[in-house]
Short mmCIF file of C-alpha atoms in Angstrom, two decimals:
data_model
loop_
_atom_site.label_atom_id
_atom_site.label_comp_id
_atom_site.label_asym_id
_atom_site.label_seq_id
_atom_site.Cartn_x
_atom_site.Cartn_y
_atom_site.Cartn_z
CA UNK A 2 171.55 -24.95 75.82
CA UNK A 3 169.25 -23.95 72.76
CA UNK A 4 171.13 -21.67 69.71
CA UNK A 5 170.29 -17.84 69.23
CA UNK A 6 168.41 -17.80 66.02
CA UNK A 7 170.22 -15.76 63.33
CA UNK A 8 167.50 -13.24 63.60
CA UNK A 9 168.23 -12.81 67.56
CA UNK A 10 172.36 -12.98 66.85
CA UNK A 11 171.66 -9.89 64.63
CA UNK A 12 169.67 -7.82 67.24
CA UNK A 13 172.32 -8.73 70.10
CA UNK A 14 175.06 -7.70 67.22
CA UNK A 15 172.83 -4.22 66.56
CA UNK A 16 172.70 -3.54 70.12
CA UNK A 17 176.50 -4.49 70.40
CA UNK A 18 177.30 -1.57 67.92
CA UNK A 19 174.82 0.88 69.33
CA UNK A 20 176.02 0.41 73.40
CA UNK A 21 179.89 0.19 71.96
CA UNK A 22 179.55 3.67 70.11
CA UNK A 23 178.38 5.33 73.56
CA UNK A 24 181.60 3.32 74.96
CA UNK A 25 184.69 5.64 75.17
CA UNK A 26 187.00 2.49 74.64
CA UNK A 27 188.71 1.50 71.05
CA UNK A 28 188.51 -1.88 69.18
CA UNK A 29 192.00 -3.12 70.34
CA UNK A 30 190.83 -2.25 74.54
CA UNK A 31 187.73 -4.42 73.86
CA UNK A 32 189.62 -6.62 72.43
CA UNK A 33 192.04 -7.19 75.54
CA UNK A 34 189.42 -7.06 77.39
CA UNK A 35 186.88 -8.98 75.90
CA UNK A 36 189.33 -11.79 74.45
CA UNK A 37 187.60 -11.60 71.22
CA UNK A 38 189.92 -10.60 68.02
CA UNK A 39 189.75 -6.88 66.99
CA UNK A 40 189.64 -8.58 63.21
CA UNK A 41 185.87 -9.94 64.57
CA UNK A 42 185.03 -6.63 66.44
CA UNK A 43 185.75 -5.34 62.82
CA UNK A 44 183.45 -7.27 61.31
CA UNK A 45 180.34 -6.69 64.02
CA UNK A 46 180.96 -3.23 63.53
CA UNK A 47 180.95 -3.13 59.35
CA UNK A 48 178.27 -1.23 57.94
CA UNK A 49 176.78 -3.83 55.69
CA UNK A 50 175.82 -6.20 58.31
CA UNK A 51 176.84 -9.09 56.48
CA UNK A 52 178.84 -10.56 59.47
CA UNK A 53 177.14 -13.17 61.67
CA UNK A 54 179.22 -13.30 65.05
CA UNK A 55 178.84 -16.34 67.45
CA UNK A 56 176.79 -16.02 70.44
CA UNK A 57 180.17 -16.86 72.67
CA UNK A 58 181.68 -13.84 71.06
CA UNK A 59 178.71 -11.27 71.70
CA UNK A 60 178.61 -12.53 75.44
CA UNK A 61 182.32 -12.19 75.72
CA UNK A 62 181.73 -8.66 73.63
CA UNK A 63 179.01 -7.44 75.75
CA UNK A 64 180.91 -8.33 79.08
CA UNK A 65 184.01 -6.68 78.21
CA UNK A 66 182.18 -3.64 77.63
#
């Protein structure tokens, strides 16, 4: 299977934040739900975008949601 460019990781991270603000669920739900730390959530979330999450976490993210 080919890797996300880091480029394409930060547009799927973007769109992560922007569908999880219209979510009515907190950090530690997604997190149960999700399987994905609420320390990483954290980090997707942080305004800087500094944070480069895996492409396992985003599909986990975007599946618990």
């Amino acid at each position: 299977m080919r890797q996300l460019s880091s480029e394409k990781l930060q547009f799927a991270a973007a769109r992560f934040a922007r569908i999880y603000a219209r979510r009515d669920v907190s950090q530690k739900e997604l997190a149960e739900l999700s399987g994905v730390a609420q320390s990483t959530i954290s980090k997707i979330l942080g305004d800087d975008g500094s944070y480069s999450p895996t492409e396992e976490a985003l599909a986990k993210l975007f599946e618990g949601l």
